[in-house]
Tab-separated table of C-alpha atoms in Angstrom:
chain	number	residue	atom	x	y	z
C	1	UNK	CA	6.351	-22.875	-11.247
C	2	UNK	CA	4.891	-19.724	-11.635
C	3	UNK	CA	3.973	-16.995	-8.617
C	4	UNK	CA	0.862	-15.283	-6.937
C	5	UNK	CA	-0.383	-12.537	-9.250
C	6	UNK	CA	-0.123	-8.990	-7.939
C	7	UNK	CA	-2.757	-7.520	-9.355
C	8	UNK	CA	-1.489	-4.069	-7.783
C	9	UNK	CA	1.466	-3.847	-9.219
C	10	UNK	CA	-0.269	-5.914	-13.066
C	11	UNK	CA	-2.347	-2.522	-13.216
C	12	UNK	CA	0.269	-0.351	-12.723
C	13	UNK	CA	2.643	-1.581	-15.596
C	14	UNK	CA	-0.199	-1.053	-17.539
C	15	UNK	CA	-0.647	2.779	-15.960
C	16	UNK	CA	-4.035	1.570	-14.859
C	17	UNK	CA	-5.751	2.998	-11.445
C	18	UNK	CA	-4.745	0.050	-8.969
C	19	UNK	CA	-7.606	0.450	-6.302
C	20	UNK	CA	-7.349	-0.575	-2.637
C	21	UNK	CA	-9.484	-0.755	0.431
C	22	UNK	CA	-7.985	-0.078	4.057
C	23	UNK	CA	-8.481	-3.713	6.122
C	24	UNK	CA	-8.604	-2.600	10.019
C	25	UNK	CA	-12.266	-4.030	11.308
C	26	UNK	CA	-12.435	-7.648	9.446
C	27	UNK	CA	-10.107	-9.534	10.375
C	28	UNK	CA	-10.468	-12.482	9.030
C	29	UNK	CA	-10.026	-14.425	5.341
C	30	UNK	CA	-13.805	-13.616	4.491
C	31	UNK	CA	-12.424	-10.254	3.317
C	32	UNK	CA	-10.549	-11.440	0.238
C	33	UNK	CA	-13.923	-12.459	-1.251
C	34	UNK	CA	-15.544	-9.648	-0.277
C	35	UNK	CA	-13.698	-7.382	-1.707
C	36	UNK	CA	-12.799	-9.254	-4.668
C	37	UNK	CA	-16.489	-9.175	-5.546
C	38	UNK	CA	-16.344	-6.007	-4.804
C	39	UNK	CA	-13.760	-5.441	-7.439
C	40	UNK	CA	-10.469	-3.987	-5.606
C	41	UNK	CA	-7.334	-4.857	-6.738
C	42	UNK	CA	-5.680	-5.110	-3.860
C	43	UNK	CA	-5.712	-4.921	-0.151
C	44	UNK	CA	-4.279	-2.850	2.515
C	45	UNK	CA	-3.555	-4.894	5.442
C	46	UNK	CA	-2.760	-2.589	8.545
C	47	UNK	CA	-0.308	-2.946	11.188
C	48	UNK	CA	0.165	0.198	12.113
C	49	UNK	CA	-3.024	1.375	13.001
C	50	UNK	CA	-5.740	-1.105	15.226
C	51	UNK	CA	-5.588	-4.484	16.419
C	52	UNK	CA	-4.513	-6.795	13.522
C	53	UNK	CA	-1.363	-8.920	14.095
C	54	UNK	CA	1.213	-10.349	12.167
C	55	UNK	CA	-0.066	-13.994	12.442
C	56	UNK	CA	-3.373	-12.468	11.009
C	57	UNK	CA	-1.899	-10.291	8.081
C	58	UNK	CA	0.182	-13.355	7.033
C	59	UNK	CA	-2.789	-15.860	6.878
C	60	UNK	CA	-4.369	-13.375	4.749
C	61	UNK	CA	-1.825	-12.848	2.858
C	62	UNK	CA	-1.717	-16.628	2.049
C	63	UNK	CA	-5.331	-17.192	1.555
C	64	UNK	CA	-5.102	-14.169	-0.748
C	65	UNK	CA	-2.757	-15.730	-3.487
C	66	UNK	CA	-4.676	-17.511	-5.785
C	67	UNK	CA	-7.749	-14.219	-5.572
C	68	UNK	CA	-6.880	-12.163	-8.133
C	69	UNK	CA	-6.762	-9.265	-5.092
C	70	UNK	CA	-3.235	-8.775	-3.669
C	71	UNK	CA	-2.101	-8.550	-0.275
C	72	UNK	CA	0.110	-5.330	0.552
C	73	UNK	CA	0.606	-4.376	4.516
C	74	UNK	CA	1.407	-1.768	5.810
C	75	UNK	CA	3.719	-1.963	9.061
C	76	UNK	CA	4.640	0.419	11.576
C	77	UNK	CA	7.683	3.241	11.145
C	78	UNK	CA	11.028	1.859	10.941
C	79	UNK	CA	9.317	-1.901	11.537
C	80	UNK	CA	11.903	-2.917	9.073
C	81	UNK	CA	12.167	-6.650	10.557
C	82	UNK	CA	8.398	-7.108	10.399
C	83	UNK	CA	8.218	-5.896	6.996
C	84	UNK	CA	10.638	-8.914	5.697
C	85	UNK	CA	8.748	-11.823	8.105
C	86	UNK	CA	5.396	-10.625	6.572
C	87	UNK	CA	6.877	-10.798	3.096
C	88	UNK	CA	8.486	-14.431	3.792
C	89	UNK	CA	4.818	-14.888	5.384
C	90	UNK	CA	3.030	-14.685	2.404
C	91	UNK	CA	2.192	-10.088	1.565
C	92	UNK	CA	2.624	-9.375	-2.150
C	93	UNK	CA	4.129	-5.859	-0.751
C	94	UNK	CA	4.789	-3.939	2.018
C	95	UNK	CA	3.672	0.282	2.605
C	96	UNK	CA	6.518	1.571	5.310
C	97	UNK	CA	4.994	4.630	6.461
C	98	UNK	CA	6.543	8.604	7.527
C	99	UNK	CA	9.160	7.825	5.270
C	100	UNK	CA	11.051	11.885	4.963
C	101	UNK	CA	14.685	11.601	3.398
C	102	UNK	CA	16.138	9.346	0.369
C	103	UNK	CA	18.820	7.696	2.955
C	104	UNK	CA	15.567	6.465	4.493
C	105	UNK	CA	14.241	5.332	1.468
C	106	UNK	CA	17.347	3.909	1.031
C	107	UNK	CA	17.905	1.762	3.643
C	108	UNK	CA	14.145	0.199	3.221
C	109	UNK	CA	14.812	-0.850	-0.706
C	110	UNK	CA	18.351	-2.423	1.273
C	111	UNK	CA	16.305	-4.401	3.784
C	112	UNK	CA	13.367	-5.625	1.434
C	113	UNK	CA	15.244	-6.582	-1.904
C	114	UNK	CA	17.146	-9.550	-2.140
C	115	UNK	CA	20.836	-9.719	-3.542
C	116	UNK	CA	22.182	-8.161	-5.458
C	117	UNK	CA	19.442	-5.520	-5.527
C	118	UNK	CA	19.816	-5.134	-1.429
C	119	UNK	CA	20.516	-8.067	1.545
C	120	UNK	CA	17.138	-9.292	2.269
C	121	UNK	CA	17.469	-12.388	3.687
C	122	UNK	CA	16.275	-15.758	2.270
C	123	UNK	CA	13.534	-17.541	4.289
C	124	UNK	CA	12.468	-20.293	2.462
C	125	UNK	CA	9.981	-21.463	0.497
C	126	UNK	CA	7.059	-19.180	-0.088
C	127	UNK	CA	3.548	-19.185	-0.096
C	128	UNK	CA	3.389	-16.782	-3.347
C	129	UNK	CA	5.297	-19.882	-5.471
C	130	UNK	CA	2.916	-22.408	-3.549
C	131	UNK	CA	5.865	-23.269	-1.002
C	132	UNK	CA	7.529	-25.343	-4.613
C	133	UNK	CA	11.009	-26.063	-4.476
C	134	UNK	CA	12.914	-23.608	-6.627
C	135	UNK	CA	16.108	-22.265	-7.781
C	136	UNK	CA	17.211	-19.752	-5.511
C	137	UNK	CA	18.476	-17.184	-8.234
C	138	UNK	CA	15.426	-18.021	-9.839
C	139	UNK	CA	12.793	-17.554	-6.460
C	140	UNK	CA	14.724	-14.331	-5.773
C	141	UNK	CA	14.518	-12.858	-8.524
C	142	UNK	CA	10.968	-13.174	-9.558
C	143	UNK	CA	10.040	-12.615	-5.892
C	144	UNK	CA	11.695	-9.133	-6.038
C	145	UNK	CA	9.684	-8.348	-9.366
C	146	UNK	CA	6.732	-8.704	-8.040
C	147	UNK	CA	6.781	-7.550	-4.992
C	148	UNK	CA	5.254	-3.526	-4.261
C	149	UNK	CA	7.423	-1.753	-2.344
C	150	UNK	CA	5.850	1.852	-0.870
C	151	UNK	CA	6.622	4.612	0.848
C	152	UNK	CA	4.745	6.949	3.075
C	153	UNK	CA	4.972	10.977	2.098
C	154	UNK	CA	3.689	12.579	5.531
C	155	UNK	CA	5.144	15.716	6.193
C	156	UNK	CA	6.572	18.856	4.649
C	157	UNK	CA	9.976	17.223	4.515
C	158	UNK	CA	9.351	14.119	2.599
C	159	UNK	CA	7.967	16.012	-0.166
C	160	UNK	CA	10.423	18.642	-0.079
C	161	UNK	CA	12.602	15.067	-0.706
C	162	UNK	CA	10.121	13.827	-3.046
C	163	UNK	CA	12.580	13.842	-6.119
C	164	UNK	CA	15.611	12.363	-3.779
C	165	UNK	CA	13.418	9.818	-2.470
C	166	UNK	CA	11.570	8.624	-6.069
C	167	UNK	CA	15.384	8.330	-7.427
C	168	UNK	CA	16.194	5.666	-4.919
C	169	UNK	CA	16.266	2.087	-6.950
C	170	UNK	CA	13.991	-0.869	-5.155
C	171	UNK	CA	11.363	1.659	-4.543
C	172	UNK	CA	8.399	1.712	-6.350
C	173	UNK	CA	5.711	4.059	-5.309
C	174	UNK	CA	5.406	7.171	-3.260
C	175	UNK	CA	2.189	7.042	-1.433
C	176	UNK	CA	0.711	10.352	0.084
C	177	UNK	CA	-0.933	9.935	3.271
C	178	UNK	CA	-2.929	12.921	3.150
C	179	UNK	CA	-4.431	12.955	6.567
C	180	UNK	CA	-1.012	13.101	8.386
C	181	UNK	CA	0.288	15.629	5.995
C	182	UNK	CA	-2.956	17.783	6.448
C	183	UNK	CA	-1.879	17.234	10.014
C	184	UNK	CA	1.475	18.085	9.601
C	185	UNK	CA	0.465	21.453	7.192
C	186	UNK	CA	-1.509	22.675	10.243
C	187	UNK	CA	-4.669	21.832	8.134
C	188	UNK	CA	-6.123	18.790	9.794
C	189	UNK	CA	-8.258	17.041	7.546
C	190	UNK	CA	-8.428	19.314	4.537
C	191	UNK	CA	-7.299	16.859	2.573
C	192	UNK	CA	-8.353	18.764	-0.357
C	193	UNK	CA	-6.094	22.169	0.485
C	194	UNK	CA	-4.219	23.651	-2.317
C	195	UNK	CA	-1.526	22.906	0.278
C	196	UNK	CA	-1.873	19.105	-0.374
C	197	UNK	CA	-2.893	19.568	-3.812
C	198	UNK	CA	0.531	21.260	-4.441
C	199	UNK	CA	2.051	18.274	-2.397
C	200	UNK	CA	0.704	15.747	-4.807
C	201	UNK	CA	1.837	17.617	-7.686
C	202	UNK	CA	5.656	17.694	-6.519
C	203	UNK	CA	4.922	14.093	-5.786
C	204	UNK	CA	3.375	12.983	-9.220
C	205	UNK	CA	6.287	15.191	-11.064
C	206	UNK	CA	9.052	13.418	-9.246
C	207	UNK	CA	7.743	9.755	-9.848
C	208	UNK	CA	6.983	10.390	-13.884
C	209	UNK	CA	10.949	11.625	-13.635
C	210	UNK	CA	12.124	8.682	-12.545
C	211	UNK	CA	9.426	6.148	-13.491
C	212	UNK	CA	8.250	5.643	-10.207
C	213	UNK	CA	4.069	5.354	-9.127
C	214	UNK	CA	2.370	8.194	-7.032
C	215	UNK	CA	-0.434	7.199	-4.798
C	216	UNK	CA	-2.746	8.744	-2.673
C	217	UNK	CA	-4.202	7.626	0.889
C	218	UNK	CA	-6.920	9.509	2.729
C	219	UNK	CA	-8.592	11.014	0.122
C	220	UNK	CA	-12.120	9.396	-0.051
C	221	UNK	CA	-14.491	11.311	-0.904
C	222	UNK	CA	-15.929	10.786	-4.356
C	223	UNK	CA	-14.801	14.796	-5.679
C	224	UNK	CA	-11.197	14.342	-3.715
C	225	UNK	CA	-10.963	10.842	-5.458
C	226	UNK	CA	-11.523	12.120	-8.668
C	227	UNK	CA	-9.521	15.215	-7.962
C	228	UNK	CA	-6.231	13.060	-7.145
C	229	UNK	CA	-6.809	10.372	-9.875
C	230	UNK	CA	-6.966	13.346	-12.390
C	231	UNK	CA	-3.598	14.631	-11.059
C	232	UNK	CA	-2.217	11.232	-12.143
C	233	UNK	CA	-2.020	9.336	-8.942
C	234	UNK	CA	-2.505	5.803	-9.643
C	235	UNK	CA	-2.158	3.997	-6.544
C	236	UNK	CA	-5.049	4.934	-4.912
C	237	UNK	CA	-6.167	3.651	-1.265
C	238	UNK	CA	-10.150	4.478	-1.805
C	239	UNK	CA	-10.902	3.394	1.461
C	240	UNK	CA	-11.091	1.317	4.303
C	241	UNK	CA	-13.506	-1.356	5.734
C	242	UNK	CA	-15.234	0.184	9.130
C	243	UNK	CA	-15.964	4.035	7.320
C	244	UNK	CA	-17.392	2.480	4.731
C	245	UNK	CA	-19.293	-0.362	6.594
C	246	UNK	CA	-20.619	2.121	9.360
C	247	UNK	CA	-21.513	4.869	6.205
C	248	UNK	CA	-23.971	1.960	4.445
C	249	UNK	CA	-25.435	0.838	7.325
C	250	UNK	CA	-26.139	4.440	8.560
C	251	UNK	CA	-27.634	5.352	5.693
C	252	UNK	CA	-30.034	1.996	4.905
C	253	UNK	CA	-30.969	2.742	9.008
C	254	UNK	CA	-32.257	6.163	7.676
C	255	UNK	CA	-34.054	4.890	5.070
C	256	UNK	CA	-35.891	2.148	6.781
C	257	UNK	CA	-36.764	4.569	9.670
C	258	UNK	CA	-38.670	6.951	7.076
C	259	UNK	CA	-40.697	4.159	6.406
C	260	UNK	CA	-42.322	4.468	9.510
């Protein structure tokens, strides 16, 4: 029996951009499709940030399996217990947010890889091998493979710790969240600031040493996009649904106005 593809994480091996889109206003399956078609590789299901619950994140995360488009969510700081029940629910990987020291970093690959890697404990069958009865060794250990596992650089100190924390096995990716850190800099929303540029830099230098993947969040607009990608970030978050819905239908409004 073979397991849910995650397309994130496919792309990456293959030091591809692996594009996602921010999932806060639909909340509902419909937004697989649509953003399949629309040709993201994966999807960031929030939990930190607006209304979306578990129950929800989990059916997408099931409905998502067999898309092409993988579901990652992101849960709130130090939601360690919620990361592991949406995992056994059905996510392809979980983003842990303000995550500042390697002993952090540490105790997340612990909690969210199963033996020996860490103590994650076993729930089951599993939506991402279509709930089939398998070997448990065998389950594990392919589950663990393909699961993402991300954290959150957000202030001054986690990327002061940006080497530490990329060293820690079980972790994958080191995902900027650029508006926080602008936040955190004292330069809110200058997500383009030679501060954060120098940021993502340390960042992208520490994952190439110890073949880890940088990311960016935050950073959307087409020259900041560009800007990051060219630094080497490869997990980029490009995006998220109610911007980008409210920016197209502001702009058609405009244009069917001038008509007038």
């Amino acid at each position: 029996m073979g397991i849910a593809v995650n397309a994130a994480k496919a792309r990456l091996k293959k030091n591809e951009l692996a594009i996602g889109i921010g999932v806060r206003l639909v909340r509902n399956v419909d937004i697989i499709k649509v953003m399949k078609a629309a040709g993201y590789d994966w999807l960031f299901l929030d939990l930190e940030h607006g209304a979306m619950s578990i129950e929800t994140a989990c059916e997408i995360s099931v409905a998502a399996q067999d898309s092409g488009i993988a579901p990652i969510v992101r849960v709130p700081h130090g939601e360690l217990t919620m990361a592991t029940r949406v995992l056994d629910g059905g996510a392809l990987g979980i983003v842990i947010p303000h995550v500042d020291t390697a002993e952090e970093a540490s105790e997340i690959a612990d909690r969210l890889r199963y033996p020996p890697r860490g103590h994650r404990s076993v729930g089951g069958g599993q939506a991402q091998f279509d709930y089939a009865p398998m070997p448990l060794a065998e389950m594990t250990r392919q589950s663990d493979d393909n699961t993402l596992i991300t954290v959150m650089i957000e202030t001054p100190q986690a990327v002061d710790n940006a080497e530490s924390i990329a060293a820690v096995p079980g972790i994958d990716c080191l995902l900027i969240g650029s508006s926080d850190l602008s936040m955190e800099l004292g330069i809110p929303g200058e997500n383009g600031h030679a501060k954060v540029q120098a940021a993502a830099d340390k960042v992208v230098a520490a994952c190439k040493k110890h073949g880890k993947w940088p990311g960016m969040g935050g950073a959307y607009s087409d020259e900041l996009l560009k800007l990051y990608a060219g630094k080497g970030m490869k997990l980029l978050l490009s995006g998220n649904d109610l911007p980008m819905l409210t920016a197209a239908a502001r702009a058609h409004q405009a244009k069917v106005r001038a008509l007038q």
